[in-house]
Amino acid sequence: MTSFIPNVRRAQKESLFFREISQLFMQAALDDPRLNDVMIHRVQLSPDKGVCTVYFYTNQGEEHFKNILNVLVLYRPSLRKALASKIRSRYTPELIFRFDTQFEKQLRIDQLLEEQKTRDEPS
């Protein structure tokens, strides 16, 4: 049971970071139309809570995200500062931006299952 409580706290903190970063990102997207195609998919904290990895997804694929990444990096300091003012914490984690391939993998699995389902149906 001892390891369960830190996992719950970590999940709560990740949820809080996800909510706050999403709100800040939506405000930035209103100012910069280049960010309209990109959405935050999930947030993951490192074990020491010193690094917060923000996973983004865009329908246009990973190559498009790589182009947008330069814009995101410009917003990183202001996002971190705004996050520090919104969240009561001793330390505000460093933000790292990554493309989330999990969504594409899930779509591929769904597609394969659907193909198998159509093959298994009697004609």
Coordinates of C-alpha atoms in Angstrom, one line a residue, residues 19-29 79 82-83:
R19 CA -5.3 20.8 -17.2
E20 CA -3.2 23.9 -16.6
I21 CA -0.8 23.4 -19.6
S22 CA -3.9 22.7 -21.9
Q23 CA -5.4 26.0 -20.8
L24 CA -2.2 27.9 -21.3
F25 CA -1.6 26.2 -24.7
M26 CA -5.2 27.1 -25.9
Q27 CA -4.5 30.8 -25.0
A28 CA -1.2 30.6 -27.0
A29 CA -3.0 28.9 -29.9
L79 CA 4.5 28.5 -20.5
A82 CA 2.7 30.9 -16.2
L83 CA 2.6 27.4 -14.9

